[in-house]
CSV table of C-alpha atoms in Angstrom, one decimal:
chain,number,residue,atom,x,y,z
Q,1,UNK,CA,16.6,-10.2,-18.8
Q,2,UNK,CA,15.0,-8.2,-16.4
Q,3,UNK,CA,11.8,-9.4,-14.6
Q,4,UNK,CA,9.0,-7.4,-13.8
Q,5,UNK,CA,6.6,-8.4,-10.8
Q,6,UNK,CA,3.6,-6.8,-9.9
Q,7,UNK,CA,1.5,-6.1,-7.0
Q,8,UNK,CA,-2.7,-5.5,-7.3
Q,9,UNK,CA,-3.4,-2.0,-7.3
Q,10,UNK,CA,-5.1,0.0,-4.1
Q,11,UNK,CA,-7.6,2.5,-4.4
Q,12,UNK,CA,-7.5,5.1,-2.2
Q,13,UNK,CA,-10.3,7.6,-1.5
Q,14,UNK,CA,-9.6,11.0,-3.2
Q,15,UNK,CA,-8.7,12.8,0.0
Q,16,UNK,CA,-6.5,10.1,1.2
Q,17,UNK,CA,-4.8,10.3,-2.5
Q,18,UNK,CA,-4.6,13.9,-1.8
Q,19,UNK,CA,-2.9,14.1,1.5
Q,20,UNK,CA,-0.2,11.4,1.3
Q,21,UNK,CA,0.7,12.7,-2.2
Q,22,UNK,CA,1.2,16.3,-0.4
Q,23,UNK,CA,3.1,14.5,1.8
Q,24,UNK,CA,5.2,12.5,-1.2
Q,25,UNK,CA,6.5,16.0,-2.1
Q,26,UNK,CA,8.2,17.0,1.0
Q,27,UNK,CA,5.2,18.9,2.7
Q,28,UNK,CA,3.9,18.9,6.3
Q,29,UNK,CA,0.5,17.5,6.7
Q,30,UNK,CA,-0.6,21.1,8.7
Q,31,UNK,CA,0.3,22.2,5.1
Q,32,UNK,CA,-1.4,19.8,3.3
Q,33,UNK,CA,-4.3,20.1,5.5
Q,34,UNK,CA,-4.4,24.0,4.6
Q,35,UNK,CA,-4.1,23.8,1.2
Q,36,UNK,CA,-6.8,21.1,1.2
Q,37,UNK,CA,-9.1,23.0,3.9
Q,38,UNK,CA,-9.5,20.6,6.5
Q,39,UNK,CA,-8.4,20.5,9.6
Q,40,UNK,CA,-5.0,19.1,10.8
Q,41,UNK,CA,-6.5,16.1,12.5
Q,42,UNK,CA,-8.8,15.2,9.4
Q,43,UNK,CA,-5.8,15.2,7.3
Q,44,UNK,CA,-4.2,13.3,9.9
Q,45,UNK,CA,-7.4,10.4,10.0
Q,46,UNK,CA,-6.9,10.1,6.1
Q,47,UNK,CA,-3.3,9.3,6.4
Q,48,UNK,CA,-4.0,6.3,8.9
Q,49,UNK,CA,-6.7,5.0,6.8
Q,50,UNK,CA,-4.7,5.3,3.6
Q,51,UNK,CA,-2.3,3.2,5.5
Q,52,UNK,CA,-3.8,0.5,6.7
Q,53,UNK,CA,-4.7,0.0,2.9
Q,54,UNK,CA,-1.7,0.1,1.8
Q,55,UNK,CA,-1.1,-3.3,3.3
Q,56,UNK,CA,-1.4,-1.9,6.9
Q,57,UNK,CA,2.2,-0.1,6.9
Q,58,UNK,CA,3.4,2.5,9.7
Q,59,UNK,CA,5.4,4.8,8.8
Q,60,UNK,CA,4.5,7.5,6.1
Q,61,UNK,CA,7.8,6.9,4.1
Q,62,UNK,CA,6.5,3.3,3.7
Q,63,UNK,CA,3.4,4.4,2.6
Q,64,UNK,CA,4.5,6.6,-0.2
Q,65,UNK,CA,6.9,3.8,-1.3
Q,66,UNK,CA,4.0,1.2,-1.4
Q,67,UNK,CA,1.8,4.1,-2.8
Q,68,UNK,CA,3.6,4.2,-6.0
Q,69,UNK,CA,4.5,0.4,-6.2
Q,70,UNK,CA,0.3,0.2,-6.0
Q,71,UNK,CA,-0.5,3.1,-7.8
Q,72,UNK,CA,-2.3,4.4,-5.4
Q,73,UNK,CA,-0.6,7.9,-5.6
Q,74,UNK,CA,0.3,9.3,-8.7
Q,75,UNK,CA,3.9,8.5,-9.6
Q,76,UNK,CA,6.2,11.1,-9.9
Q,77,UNK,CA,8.6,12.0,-13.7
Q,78,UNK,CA,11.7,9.5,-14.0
Q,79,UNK,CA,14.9,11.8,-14.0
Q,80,UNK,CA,18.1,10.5,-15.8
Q,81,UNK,CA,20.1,7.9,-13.1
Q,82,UNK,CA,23.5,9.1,-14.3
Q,83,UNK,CA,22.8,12.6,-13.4
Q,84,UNK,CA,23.3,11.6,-9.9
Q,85,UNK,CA,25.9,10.1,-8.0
Q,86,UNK,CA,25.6,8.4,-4.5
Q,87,UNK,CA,28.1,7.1,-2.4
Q,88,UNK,CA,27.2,3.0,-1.6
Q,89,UNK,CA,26.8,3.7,1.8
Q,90,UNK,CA,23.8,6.3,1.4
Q,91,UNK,CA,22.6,4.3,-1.2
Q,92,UNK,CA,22.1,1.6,0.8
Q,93,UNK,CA,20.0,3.4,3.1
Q,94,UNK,CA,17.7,4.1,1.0
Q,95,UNK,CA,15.7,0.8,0.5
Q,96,UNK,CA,15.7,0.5,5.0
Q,97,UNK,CA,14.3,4.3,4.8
Q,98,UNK,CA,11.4,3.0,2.6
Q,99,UNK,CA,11.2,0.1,4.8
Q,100,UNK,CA,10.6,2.6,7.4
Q,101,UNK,CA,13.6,1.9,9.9
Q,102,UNK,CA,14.9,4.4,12.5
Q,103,UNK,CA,18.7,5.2,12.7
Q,104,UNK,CA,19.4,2.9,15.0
Q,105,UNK,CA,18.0,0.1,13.1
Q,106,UNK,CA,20.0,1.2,10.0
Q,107,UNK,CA,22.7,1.3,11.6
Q,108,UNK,CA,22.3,-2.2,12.6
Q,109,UNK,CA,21.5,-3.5,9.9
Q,110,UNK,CA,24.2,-1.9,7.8
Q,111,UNK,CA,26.7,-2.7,10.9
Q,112,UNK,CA,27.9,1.0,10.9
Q,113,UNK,CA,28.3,3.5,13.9
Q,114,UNK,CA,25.0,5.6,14.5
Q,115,UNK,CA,26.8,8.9,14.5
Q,116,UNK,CA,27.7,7.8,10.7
Q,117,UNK,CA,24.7,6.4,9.7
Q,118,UNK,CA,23.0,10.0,10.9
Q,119,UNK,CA,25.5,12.0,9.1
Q,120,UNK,CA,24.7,10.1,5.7
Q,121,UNK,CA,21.6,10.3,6.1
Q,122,UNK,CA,21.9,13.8,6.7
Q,123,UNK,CA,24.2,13.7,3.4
Q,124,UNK,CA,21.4,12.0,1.5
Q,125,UNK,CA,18.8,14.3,1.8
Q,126,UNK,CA,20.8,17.3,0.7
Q,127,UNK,CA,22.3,14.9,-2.4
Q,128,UNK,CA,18.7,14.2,-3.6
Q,129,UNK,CA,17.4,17.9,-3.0
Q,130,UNK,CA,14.8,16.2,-0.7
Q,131,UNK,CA,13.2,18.2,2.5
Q,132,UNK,CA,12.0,14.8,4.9
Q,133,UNK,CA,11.8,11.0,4.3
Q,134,UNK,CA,8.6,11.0,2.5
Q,135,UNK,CA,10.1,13.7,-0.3
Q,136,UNK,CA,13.3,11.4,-0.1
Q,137,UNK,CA,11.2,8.5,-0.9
Q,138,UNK,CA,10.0,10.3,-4.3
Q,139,UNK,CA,13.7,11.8,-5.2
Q,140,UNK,CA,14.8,7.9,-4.7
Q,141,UNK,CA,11.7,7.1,-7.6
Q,142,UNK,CA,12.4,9.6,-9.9
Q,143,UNK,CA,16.3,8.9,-10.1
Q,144,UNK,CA,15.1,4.7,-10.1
Q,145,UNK,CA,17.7,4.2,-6.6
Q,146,UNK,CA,13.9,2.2,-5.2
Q,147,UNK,CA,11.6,0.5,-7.4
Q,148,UNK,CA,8.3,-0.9,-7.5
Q,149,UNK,CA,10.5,-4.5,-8.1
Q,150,UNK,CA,12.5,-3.7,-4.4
Q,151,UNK,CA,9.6,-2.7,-2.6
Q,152,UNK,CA,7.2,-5.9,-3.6
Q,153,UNK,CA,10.4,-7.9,-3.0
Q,154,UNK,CA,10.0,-7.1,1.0
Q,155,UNK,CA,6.1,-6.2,0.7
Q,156,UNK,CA,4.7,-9.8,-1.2
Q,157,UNK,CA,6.5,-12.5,1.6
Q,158,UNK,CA,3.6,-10.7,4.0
Q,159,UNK,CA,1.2,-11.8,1.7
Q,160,UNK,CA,0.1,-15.7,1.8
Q,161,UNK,CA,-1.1,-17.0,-1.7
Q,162,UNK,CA,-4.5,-18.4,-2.0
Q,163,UNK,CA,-3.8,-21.7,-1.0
Q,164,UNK,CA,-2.0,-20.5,2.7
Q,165,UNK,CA,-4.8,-18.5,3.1
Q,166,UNK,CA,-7.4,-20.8,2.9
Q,167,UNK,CA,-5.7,-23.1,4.7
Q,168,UNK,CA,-5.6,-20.3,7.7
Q,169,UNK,CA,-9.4,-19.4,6.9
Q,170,UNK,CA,-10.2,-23.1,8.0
Q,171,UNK,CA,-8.1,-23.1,11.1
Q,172,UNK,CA,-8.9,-19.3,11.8
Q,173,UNK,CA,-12.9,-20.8,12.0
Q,174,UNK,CA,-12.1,-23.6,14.0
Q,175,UNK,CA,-10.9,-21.9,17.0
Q,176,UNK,CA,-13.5,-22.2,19.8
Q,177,UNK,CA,-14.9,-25.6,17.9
Q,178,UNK,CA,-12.6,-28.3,17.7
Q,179,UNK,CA,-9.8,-26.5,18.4
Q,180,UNK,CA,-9.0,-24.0,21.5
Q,181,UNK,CA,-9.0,-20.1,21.7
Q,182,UNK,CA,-4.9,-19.1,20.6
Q,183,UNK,CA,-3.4,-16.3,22.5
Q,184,UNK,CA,-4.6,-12.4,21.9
Q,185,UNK,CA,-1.1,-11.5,20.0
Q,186,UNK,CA,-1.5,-15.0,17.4
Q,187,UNK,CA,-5.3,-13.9,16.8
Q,188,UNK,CA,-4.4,-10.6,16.2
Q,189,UNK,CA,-1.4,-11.2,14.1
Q,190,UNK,CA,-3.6,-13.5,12.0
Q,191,UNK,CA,-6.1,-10.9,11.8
Q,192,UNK,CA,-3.8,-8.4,10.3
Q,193,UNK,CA,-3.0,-10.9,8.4
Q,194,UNK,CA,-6.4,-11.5,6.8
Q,195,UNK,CA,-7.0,-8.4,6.4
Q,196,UNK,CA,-3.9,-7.5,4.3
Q,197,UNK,CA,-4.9,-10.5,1.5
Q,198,UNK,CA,-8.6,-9.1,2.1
Q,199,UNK,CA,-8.0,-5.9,1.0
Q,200,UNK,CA,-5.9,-7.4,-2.1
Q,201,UNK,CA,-8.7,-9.5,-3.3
Q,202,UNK,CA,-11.1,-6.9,-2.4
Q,203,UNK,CA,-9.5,-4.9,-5.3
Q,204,UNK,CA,-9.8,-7.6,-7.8
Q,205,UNK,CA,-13.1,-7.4,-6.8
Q,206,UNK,CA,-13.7,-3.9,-7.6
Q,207,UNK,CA,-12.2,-4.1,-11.0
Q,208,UNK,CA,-14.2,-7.3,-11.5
Q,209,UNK,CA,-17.2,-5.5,-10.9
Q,210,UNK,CA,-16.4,-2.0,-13.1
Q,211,UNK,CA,-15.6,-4.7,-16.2
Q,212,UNK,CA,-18.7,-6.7,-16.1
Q,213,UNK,CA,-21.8,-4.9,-17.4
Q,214,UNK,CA,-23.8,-4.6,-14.1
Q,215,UNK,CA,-27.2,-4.4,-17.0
Q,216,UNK,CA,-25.9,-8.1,-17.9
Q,217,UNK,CA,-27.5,-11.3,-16.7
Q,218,UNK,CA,-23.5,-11.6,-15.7
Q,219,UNK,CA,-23.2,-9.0,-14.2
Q,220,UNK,CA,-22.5,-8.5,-10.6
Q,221,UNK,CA,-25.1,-9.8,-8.0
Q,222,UNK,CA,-26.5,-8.4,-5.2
Q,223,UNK,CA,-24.8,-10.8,-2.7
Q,224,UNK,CA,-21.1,-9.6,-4.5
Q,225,UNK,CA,-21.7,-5.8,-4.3
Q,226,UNK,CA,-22.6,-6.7,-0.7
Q,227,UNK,CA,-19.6,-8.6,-0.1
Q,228,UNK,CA,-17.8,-5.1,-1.5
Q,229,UNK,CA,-19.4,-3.0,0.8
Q,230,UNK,CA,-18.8,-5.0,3.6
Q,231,UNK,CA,-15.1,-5.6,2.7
Q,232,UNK,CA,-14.8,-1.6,2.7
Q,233,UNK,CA,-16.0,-1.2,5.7
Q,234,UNK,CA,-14.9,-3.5,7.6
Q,235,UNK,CA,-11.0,-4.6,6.1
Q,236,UNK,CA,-9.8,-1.3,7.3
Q,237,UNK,CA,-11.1,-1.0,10.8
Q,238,UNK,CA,-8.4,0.3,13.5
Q,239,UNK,CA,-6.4,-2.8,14.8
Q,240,UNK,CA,-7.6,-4.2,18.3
Q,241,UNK,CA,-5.3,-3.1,21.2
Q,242,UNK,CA,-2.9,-6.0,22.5
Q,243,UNK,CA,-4.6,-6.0,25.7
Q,244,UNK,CA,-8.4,-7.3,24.4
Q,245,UNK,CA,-9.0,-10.8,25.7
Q,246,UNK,CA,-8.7,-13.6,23.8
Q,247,UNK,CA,-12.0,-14.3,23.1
Q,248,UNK,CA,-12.6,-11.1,21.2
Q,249,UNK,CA,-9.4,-11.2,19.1
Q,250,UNK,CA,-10.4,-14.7,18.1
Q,251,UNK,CA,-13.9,-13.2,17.2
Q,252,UNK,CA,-12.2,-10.6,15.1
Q,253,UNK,CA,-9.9,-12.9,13.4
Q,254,UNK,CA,-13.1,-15.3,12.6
Q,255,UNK,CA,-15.4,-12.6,11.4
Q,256,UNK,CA,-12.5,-11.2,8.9
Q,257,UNK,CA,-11.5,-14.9,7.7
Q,258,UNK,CA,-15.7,-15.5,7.1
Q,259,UNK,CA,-15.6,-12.1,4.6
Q,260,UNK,CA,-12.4,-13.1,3.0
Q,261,UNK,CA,-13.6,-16.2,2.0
Q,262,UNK,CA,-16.9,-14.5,0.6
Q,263,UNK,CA,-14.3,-12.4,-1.6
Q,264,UNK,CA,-12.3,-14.8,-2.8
Q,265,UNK,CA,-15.8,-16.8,-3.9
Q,266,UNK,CA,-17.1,-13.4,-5.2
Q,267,UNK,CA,-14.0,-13.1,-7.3
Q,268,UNK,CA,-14.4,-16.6,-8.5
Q,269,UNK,CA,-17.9,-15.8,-9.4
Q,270,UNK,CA,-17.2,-12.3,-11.5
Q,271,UNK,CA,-14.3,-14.3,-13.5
Q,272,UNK,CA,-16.3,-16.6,-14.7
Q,273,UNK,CA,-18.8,-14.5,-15.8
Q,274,UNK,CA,-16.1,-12.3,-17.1
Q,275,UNK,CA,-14.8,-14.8,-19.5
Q,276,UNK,CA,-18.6,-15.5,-20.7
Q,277,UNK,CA,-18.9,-12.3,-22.2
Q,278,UNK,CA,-18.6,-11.9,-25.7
Q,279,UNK,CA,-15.8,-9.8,-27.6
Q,280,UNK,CA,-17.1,-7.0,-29.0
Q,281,UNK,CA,-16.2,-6.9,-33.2
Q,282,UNK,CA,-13.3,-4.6,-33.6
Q,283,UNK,CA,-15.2,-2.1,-35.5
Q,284,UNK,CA,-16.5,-1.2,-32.2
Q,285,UNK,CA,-14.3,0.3,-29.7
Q,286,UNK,CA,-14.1,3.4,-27.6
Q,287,UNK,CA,-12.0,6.1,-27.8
Q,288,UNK,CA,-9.7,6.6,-24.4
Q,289,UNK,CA,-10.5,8.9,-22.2
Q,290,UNK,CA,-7.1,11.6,-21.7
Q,291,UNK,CA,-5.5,11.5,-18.9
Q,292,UNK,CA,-5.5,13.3,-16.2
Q,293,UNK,CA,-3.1,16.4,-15.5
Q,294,UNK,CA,-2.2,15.0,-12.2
Q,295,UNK,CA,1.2,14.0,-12.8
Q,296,UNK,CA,1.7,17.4,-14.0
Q,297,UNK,CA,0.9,19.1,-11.2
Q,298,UNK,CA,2.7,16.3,-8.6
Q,299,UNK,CA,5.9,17.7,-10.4
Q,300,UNK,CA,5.1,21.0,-10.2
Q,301,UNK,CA,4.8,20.6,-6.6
Q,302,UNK,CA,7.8,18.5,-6.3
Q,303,UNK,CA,10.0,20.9,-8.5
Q,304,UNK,CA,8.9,24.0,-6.4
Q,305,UNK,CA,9.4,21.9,-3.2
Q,306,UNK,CA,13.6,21.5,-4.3
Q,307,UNK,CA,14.0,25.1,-3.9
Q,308,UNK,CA,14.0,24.8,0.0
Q,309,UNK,CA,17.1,23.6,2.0
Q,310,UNK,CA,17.3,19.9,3.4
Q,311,UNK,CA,16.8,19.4,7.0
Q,312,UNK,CA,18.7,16.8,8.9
Q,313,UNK,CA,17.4,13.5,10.0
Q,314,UNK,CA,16.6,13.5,13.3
């Protein structure tokens, strides 16, 4: 029996959708930028900030990947797995690529000489008709070599579960008070931190707030769709650089640990008053709304992107 874990969904703002699923399809982001009409370096600024939602990744392989496990991006047409045959040793690269590791790491990891390791990869792009990492990525989806299963496998151990994170909220606030000032890198590690499980449960909090009836007495209050704006503006700020003094990384760390504890109770809040609304009869449902055509048009841009030849990895 197959199990099947999940992973809370990100939103990402439409241009930030827009520009790492250009990217998902083998495109360069000066092309995506042009066929979007913004400049280079504004399609550049989405990308970041589309990362650091997506759990703060680096690369942009590792974005797409956990931009389809979160559907965040629009997930590509599954293609028949036995129309396609790897060799095991470039289809155990793929899962490090989506991790985001270089050659040399891969070829650590794998315990295999660099030169080969280049070569396969060099291989894999050209057996999966893919143009870069990022396309490679979406290929791997398509013929199931990654899943949303592998990818929250490595992605969830970053993620503390409710109890950790409290228990790191209470220690995080107790720096300066009855316990000393850590060093800059622990502060900002347990900032990052934070912020990962913030933006988590600042999703539940979103979907939360679009099923409660805001004209209800249940529905969201004021200091909750404060909490929201505040958690959107301030879980995705750039990271501090390494060289800040202790002091303010501690201040950083404290003011992120104060909002996610105002989440979490804001979640609380919104399910409770979730599961005080009454069913509606049966007789009185709404009719779906149809889908958008945006999968359509992914493939489209993914079929027409196969017609070019592979480059190497570098």
């Amino acid at each position: 029996m197959t199990i099947t874990r999940t992973v809370a969904r990100v939103f990402l703002a439409p241009r930030e959708q827009q520009v790492l699923e250009g990217l998902a399809v083998g495109s360069a982001l000066g092309v995506v930028a042009h066929s979007l009409r913004i400049s280079e370096g504004t399609a550049s600024g989405y990308l970041k900030t589309a990362k650091r939602k997506l759990h703060g990744v680096r690369e942009t392989p590792t974005a797409v990947a956990v931009g389809y496990t979160t559907n965040a991006i629009t997930r590509p047409p599954l293609l028949d797995p036995e129309a396609l045959f790897l060799p095991r040793e470039q289809r155990d690269m793929v899962p490090l690529i989506a991790r985001g590791a270089g050659v040399e790491r891969m070829a650590t990891e794998l315990e295999r000489p660099v030169a080969e390791v280049r070569a396969d990869g060099r291989a894999l792009l050209a057996s999966l008709r893919a143009h870069n990492p990022c396309h490679l990525i979406t290929r791997a989806w398509q013929f199931e070599i990654l899943t949303a299963n592998q990818v929250i496998a490595w992605l969830a151990p970053a993620l503390p579960d409710k109890i950790e994170i409290q228990a790191t909220i209470d220690r995080v606030l107790a720096w300066g008070v009855t316990d000393g000032l850590p060093a800059t890198d622990v502060a900002l590690n347990t900032t990052a931190q934070l912020a990962a499980y913030g933006r988590v449960i600042h999703t539940d909090l979103c979907r939360l707030c679009r099923d409660v009836p805001p004209a209800s007495d249940l529905g969201p209050s004021a200091g909750a769709r404060a909490t929201l704006g505040e958690g959107a503006r301030r879980l995705n700020l750039p990271p501090l650089p390494s060289t800040v003094e202790p002091r303010w990384a501690a201040q950083r760390a404290q003011s992120t640990a104060r909002l996610v504890r105002s989440l979490l109770r804001a979640v609380g809040e919104l399910s409770q008053a979730q599961a005080r609304i009454p069913r509606r009869p049966p007789s009185q449902h709404t009719t779906p709304a149809p889908r958008a055509a945006g999968a359509a048009g992914a493939a489209g841009a993914a079929g027409a992107a196969f017609s070019r030849t592979p480059p190497g990895i570098a």
